[in-house]
Tab-separated table of C-alpha atoms and ligand atoms in Angstrom:
chain	number	residue	atom	x	y	z
P	25	MET	CA	17.815	-7.683	13.287
P	26	PRO	CA	18.742	-8.803	10.392
P	27	GLU	CA	17.921	-6.402	6.967
P	28	ILE	CA	16.624	-8.568	4.457
P	29	LEU	CA	13.855	-11.146	6.014
P	30	SER	CA	11.879	-12.331	2.807
P	31	PHE	CA	13.473	-10.337	-0.163
P	32	THR	CA	15.575	-13.230	-1.560
P	33	ALA	CA	15.339	-12.304	-5.064
P	34	ARG	CA	16.489	-8.843	-4.795
P	35	SER	CA	19.896	-7.055	-3.464
P	36	GLU	CA	19.315	-3.808	-1.655
P	37	THR	CA	20.525	-0.686	-3.362
P	38	THR	CA	20.451	2.723	-1.782
P	39	LEU	CA	17.246	4.808	-2.557
P	40	LYS	CA	17.137	4.945	-6.471
P	41	THR	CA	14.781	5.808	-8.618
P	42	GLY	CA	14.020	2.988	-11.254
P	43	PRO	CA	11.578	1.635	-13.264
P	44	SER	CA	8.424	-0.384	-11.889
P	45	PRO	CA	8.737	-3.525	-11.690
P	46	MET	CA	5.280	-3.561	-12.850
P	47	PRO	CA	4.187	-0.147	-14.445
P	48	LEU	CA	0.579	1.047	-14.140
P	49	SER	CA	-1.474	2.945	-16.750
P	50	VAL	CA	-5.141	3.804	-15.827
P	51	ARG	CA	-7.201	5.333	-18.855
P	52	HIS	CA	-10.692	7.231	-18.238
P	53	LEU	CA	-11.458	4.864	-15.101
P	54	ALA	CA	-14.429	6.230	-13.488
P	55	TYR	CA	-16.411	4.267	-10.855
P	56	LYS	CA	-20.054	4.744	-10.004
P	57	ILE	CA	-22.137	3.896	-6.790
P	58	GLY	CA	-25.389	3.550	-8.028
P	59	ASP	CA	-25.918	6.929	-9.876
P	60	THR	CA	-23.349	8.412	-7.367
P	61	PRO	CA	-19.871	9.201	-9.683
P	62	ILE	CA	-17.330	8.186	-7.228
P	63	LEU	CA	-14.003	8.485	-9.519
P	64	LYS	CA	-14.812	10.249	-12.560
P	65	GLY	CA	-12.323	10.088	-15.302
P	66	ILE	CA	-8.753	9.272	-14.013
P	67	ASP	CA	-5.949	8.950	-16.225
P	68	LEU	CA	-2.688	7.734	-14.066
P	69	ASP	CA	0.649	6.329	-15.222
P	70	LEU	CA	3.182	5.355	-12.400
P	71	THR	CA	6.071	3.941	-14.409
P	72	SER	CA	8.998	4.436	-11.638
P	73	ASN	CA	9.340	2.572	-8.518
P	74	ALA	CA	9.290	6.309	-6.763
P	75	LEU	CA	7.062	5.342	-3.601
P	76	THR	CA	3.679	7.060	-4.061
P	77	VAL	CA	1.562	8.881	-1.979
P	78	LEU	CA	-2.281	9.026	-2.531
P	79	MET	CA	-3.498	11.934	-0.716
P	80	GLY	CA	-6.735	13.395	-0.456
P	81	PRO	CA	-9.736	14.656	1.761
P	82	ASN	CA	-12.276	11.752	3.066
P	83	GLY	CA	-14.475	10.644	0.974
P	84	ALA	CA	-12.018	11.717	-2.431
P	85	GLY	CA	-12.365	8.042	-3.445
P	86	LYS	CA	-8.662	6.974	-2.119
P	87	SER	CA	-9.962	3.453	-1.197
P	88	VAL	CA	-12.177	2.972	-4.285
P	89	PHE	CA	-9.621	3.562	-6.532
P	90	LEU	CA	-7.131	1.352	-4.450
P	91	ARG	CA	-10.274	-1.161	-5.009
P	92	LEU	CA	-10.372	-1.086	-8.647
P	93	LEU	CA	-6.025	-0.925	-8.799
P	94	HIS	CA	-6.184	-4.381	-7.177
P	95	GLY	CA	-9.104	-5.553	-9.347
P	96	LEU	CA	-11.555	-6.044	-5.968
P	97	LEU	CA	-14.023	-3.668	-7.972
P	98	THR	CA	-14.609	-3.343	-11.468
P	99	PRO	CA	-14.642	-0.280	-13.182
P	100	THR	CA	-17.746	1.534	-14.520
P	101	PHE	CA	-15.930	2.866	-17.078
P	102	GLY	CA	-12.046	2.815	-18.457
P	103	GLU	CA	-9.253	1.179	-18.141
P	104	VAL	CA	-6.486	-0.193	-15.684
P	105	HIS	CA	-3.352	-1.670	-17.148
P	106	TRP	CA	-0.725	-3.126	-15.145
P	107	ASN	CA	2.638	-4.118	-17.423
P	108	GLY	CA	0.392	-3.056	-20.236
P	109	THR	CA	-2.560	-5.343	-19.851
P	110	ASN	CA	-5.535	-6.277	-17.798
P	111	LEU	CA	-4.772	-7.401	-14.043
P	112	THR	CA	-4.939	-11.384	-14.347
P	113	HIS	CA	-5.081	-13.781	-11.488
P	114	ASP	CA	-1.149	-14.281	-12.115
P	115	SER	CA	-0.114	-10.390	-12.310
P	116	ARG	CA	-3.208	-9.851	-9.340
P	117	LYS	CA	-0.583	-12.549	-7.178
P	118	SER	CA	2.332	-9.892	-7.779
P	119	GLN	CA	0.640	-7.320	-5.877
P	120	ALA	CA	-0.285	-6.899	-2.343
P	121	LEU	CA	-2.998	-4.858	-0.561
P	122	VAL	CA	-2.960	-3.492	3.445
P	123	PHE	CA	-6.261	-2.775	4.528
P	124	GLN	CA	-6.802	-0.187	7.300
P	125	LYS	CA	-8.134	-2.891	8.980
P	126	PRO	CA	-6.522	-5.997	8.973
P	127	VAL	CA	-8.170	-9.216	7.847
P	128	LEU	CA	-6.536	-11.948	9.961
P	129	LEU	CA	-6.953	-15.560	10.033
P	130	ARG	CA	-8.085	-17.340	13.233
P	131	ARG	CA	-4.571	-19.034	13.852
P	132	SER	CA	-1.742	-17.700	15.762
P	133	VAL	CA	0.564	-15.127	14.373
P	134	LYS	CA	2.876	-17.388	12.376
P	135	ALA	CA	0.221	-19.899	11.383
P	136	ASN	CA	-1.050	-16.443	9.250
P	137	LEU	CA	2.558	-16.030	7.654
P	138	ASN	CA	2.733	-19.776	7.055
P	139	PHE	CA	-0.996	-19.517	5.605
P	140	ALA	CA	0.633	-16.701	3.170
P	141	LEU	CA	3.695	-18.884	2.203
P	142	GLY	CA	1.253	-21.390	0.549
P	143	LEU	CA	1.404	-25.309	-0.322
P	144	ARG	CA	4.248	-24.411	-2.866
P	145	PRO	CA	8.112	-26.199	-1.329
P	146	ILE	CA	9.970	-23.420	-0.316
P	147	SER	CA	13.448	-24.275	0.866
P	148	ASN	CA	14.109	-21.714	3.102
P	149	ARG	CA	10.457	-21.819	5.005
P	150	SER	CA	10.915	-21.757	8.221
P	151	GLU	CA	14.043	-18.835	8.387
P	152	ARG	CA	11.570	-16.774	5.941
P	153	LEU	CA	8.774	-17.366	8.966
P	154	GLU	CA	11.525	-15.956	11.643
P	155	LEU	CA	12.573	-13.220	9.645
P	156	ALA	CA	9.341	-11.933	8.679
P	157	LEU	CA	8.336	-12.533	12.650
P	158	ASP	CA	11.364	-10.743	13.523
P	159	GLN	CA	11.110	-7.641	11.315
P	160	ALA	CA	7.766	-6.912	12.456
P	161	GLY	CA	8.774	-7.552	16.269
P	162	LEU	CA	6.931	-10.230	16.978
P	163	SER	CA	9.155	-13.268	17.377
P	164	HIS	CA	7.588	-13.348	21.173
P	165	LEU	CA	4.033	-13.248	19.845
P	166	ALA	CA	4.401	-16.083	17.276
P	167	SER	CA	2.248	-18.655	18.958
P	168	ARG	CA	-0.521	-16.090	20.007
P	169	PRO	CA	-3.996	-16.021	18.397
P	170	ALA	CA	-3.807	-13.199	16.022
P	171	ARG	CA	-7.309	-11.981	16.819
P	172	VAL	CA	-5.805	-11.403	20.414
P	173	LEU	CA	-3.503	-9.620	19.155
P	174	SER	CA	-3.514	-5.174	19.345
P	175	GLY	CA	-4.368	-3.267	16.502
P	176	GLY	CA	-0.991	-2.495	15.784
P	177	GLU	CA	0.424	-5.825	16.518
P	178	GLN	CA	-2.420	-6.812	14.004
P	179	GLN	CA	-1.239	-3.844	11.629
P	180	ARG	CA	2.173	-5.471	11.576
P	181	LEU	CA	1.505	-8.874	10.718
P	182	ALA	CA	-0.573	-7.965	7.849
P	183	LEU	CA	2.183	-5.896	6.831
P	184	ALA	CA	4.578	-8.822	7.250
P	185	ARG	CA	2.282	-11.466	5.405
P	186	ALA	CA	1.657	-9.074	2.486
P	187	LEU	CA	5.587	-8.603	2.426
P	188	ILE	CA	6.355	-12.643	2.415
P	189	LEU	CA	6.178	-13.118	-1.033
P	190	ASP	CA	8.372	-10.811	-2.190
P	191	PRO	CA	5.294	-8.438	-4.146
P	192	ASP	CA	6.685	-6.320	-7.080
P	193	VAL	CA	3.716	-3.971	-6.017
P	194	LEU	CA	2.782	-3.077	-2.511
P	195	MET	CA	-0.443	-0.830	-1.621
P	196	LEU	CA	-1.610	0.164	1.654
P	197	ASP	CA	-4.594	2.017	2.345
P	198	GLU	CA	-4.373	4.052	5.861
P	199	PRO	CA	-1.974	1.547	7.694
P	200	THR	CA	-1.187	3.477	10.259
P	201	ALA	CA	-4.384	5.018	11.037
P	202	ASN	CA	-5.359	5.125	15.120
P	203	LEU	CA	-1.853	2.952	15.448
P	204	ASP	CA	0.549	4.299	18.219
P	205	PRO	CA	3.614	5.757	17.586
P	206	ALA	CA	5.708	2.631	18.118
P	207	SER	CA	3.857	0.599	15.567
P	208	THR	CA	3.556	3.240	13.168
P	209	LEU	CA	7.432	3.457	13.362
P	210	VAL	CA	7.997	-0.528	12.723
P	211	ILE	CA	5.411	0.001	9.581
P	212	GLU	CA	6.883	3.186	8.276
P	213	GLN	CA	10.315	1.426	9.043
P	214	THR	CA	9.578	-1.775	7.134
P	215	ILE	CA	7.448	-0.012	4.111
P	216	ALA	CA	11.101	2.097	3.799
P	217	ARG	CA	13.020	-1.545	3.427
P	218	ALA	CA	10.435	-2.786	1.168
P	219	ARG	CA	10.998	0.760	-1.090
P	220	ARG	CA	15.052	-0.144	-0.837
P	221	LEU	CA	14.262	-3.487	-2.039
P	222	GLY	CA	12.938	-2.225	-5.048
P	223	VAL	CA	8.628	-2.699	-4.251
P	224	LYS	CA	6.420	-0.469	-6.262
P	225	ILE	CA	4.434	1.501	-2.864
P	226	ILE	CA	1.268	3.523	-3.572
P	227	LEU	CA	0.566	4.576	0.507
P	228	VAL	CA	-2.674	5.929	1.022
P	229	THR	CA	-2.810	8.548	3.949
P	230	HIS	CA	-4.069	11.206	5.397
P	231	ASP	CA	-1.462	12.413	7.844
P	232	PRO	CA	0.927	14.961	5.761
P	233	HIS	CA	3.658	14.117	8.342
P	234	GLN	CA	3.753	10.674	7.117
P	235	ALA	CA	3.350	11.588	3.824
P	236	ARG	CA	6.286	13.881	4.147
P	237	ARG	CA	8.357	11.358	5.485
P	238	LEU	CA	7.496	8.768	2.761
P	239	ALA	CA	6.525	10.220	-0.072
P	240	GLU	CA	9.181	10.791	-2.981
P	241	GLU	CA	5.658	11.699	-5.639
P	242	VAL	CA	2.235	12.318	-4.698
P	243	VAL	CA	-1.016	11.874	-6.493
P	244	PHE	CA	-3.735	14.403	-4.591
P	245	LEU	CA	-7.397	13.423	-5.667
P	246	HIS	CA	-9.858	15.854	-4.982
P	247	GLU	CA	-13.417	14.745	-5.440
P	248	GLY	CA	-12.907	11.902	-7.739
P	249	GLN	CA	-10.310	13.317	-10.275
P	250	ILE	CA	-6.561	13.956	-10.016
P	251	ALA	CA	-5.996	17.310	-9.214
P	252	GLU	CA	-2.335	16.706	-9.044
P	253	HIS	CA	0.009	14.413	-9.354
P	254	THR	CA	3.716	15.962	-8.536
P	255	ALA	CA	6.922	15.115	-6.842
P	256	ALA	CA	6.841	15.170	-2.954
P	257	LYS	CA	9.033	18.042	-2.101
P	258	ALA	CA	6.925	20.301	-4.927
P	259	PHE	CA	4.046	19.583	-3.727
P	260	PHE	CA	4.304	20.292	-0.069
P	261	ASP	CA	6.482	23.576	-1.018
P	262	SER	CA	4.356	24.588	-3.077
P	263	PRO	CA	0.775	22.506	-4.140
P	264	HIS	CA	-0.156	23.953	-7.795
P	265	SER	CA	-3.880	23.296	-7.267
P	266	ALA	CA	-6.037	24.913	-5.012
P	267	ALA	CA	-7.787	21.967	-3.736
P	268	ALA	CA	-4.211	20.901	-2.416
P	269	ARG	CA	-3.012	23.834	-0.759
P	270	ALA	CA	-6.686	24.159	0.675
P	271	TYR	CA	-5.860	20.661	2.297
P	272	LEU	CA	-2.510	21.313	3.115
P	273	SER	CA	-3.344	24.653	4.890
P	274	GLY	CA	-5.850	22.416	6.616
P	275	ASP	CA	-8.774	24.276	4.957
P	276	ILE	CA	-10.102	20.820	4.378
P	277	LEU	CA	-11.535	18.533	7.358
P	278	ILE	CA	-9.401	15.027	6.924
Y	307	ADP	N1	-19.750	0.233	-0.529
Y	307	ADP	C1	-20.258	1.585	-0.502
Y	307	ADP	N2	-21.567	2.445	-0.988
Y	307	ADP	C2	-21.593	3.200	-0.810
Y	307	ADP	N3	-20.980	4.306	-0.897
Y	307	ADP	C3	-19.606	4.603	-1.080
Y	307	ADP	C4	-19.291	2.848	-0.932
Y	307	ADP	N4	-17.968	2.749	-0.566
Y	307	ADP	C5	-17.914	3.895	-0.768
Y	307	ADP	N5	-18.293	4.739	-1.106
Y	307	ADP	C6	-18.887	6.146	-1.264
Y	307	ADP	O1	-17.953	6.775	-1.623
Y	307	ADP	C7	-16.826	7.708	-1.810
Y	307	ADP	C8	-14.798	7.531	-1.552
Y	307	ADP	O2	-15.106	6.546	-0.594
Y	307	ADP	P1	-13.903	6.686	-0.470
Y	307	ADP	O3	-12.595	5.335	-1.339
Y	307	ADP	O4	-13.995	5.201	0.569
Y	307	ADP	O5	-13.023	7.548	0.247
Y	307	ADP	P2	-11.839	7.488	0.626
Y	307	ADP	O6	-11.028	6.655	1.342
Y	307	ADP	O7	-10.965	8.635	-0.163
Y	307	ADP	O8	-11.897	8.665	2.110
Y	307	ADP	C9	-17.424	8.473	-0.461
Y	307	ADP	O9	-18.331	8.944	-0.463
Y	307	ADP	C10	-18.100	6.751	-0.043
Y	307	ADP	O10	-19.277	7.197	0.956
Y	308	MG	MG1	-10.249	5.382	2.315
């Protein structure tokens, strides 16, 4: 299987930590639904391309936070800055967000990928499509309607579609929840490949095993606030917040 599919602009390197292609700065971010505070004043800087895993118990605000980062929700208070400015239409196009439940078009697998490439003239369009299909393990399903795929196949397609335009930032919200081990493996391999190619990845997972496999740093969200932001090894060896210690030892329901 070819290693590089669509990341034509980047050369592959060993896992080196460098600057993020799109540094993130979050200041005093708060979000309320009605009168209920969901996020309560978050400050966070993600300036390196290290793979960030966002963890925290159910209801901590992880999904809301990703939506705020991607501009799908507007903060009640505070700022989200990418590259030092508010998210614009253009900078948003450099990001991809993959949801837990994939949202696909009522078209074939290949047409979903082709649609993502858009109308712009792309010289190697068919090569890119074939590579994306191959890397997602979907070549044999290229002409099948996307809606009849299994959950794992749909999520592989959603991820392939997210990556086909070479985003600078890839955010994933529990992308392997309820998937079988084979699809989980393909998704994790695809995430790891994107990381090697320099994409900034922010992955929400409530699976500590997956977090240990992929994380280079962990942001732990608890009750709408960041309880800690730590290098992955330190987080798993000795989390310094009581909330993360309780979570990792299974005291908080996940
Ligand atoms: N559209 C909504 N309406 C009402 N409450 C919501 C809505 N979306 C999220 N919430 C609430 O916000 C909190 C955080 O949700 P969410 O970000 O989905 O948590 P997580 O992803 O960490 O499990 C939860 O208490 C959830 O019930
Ligand atoms: Mg969630």
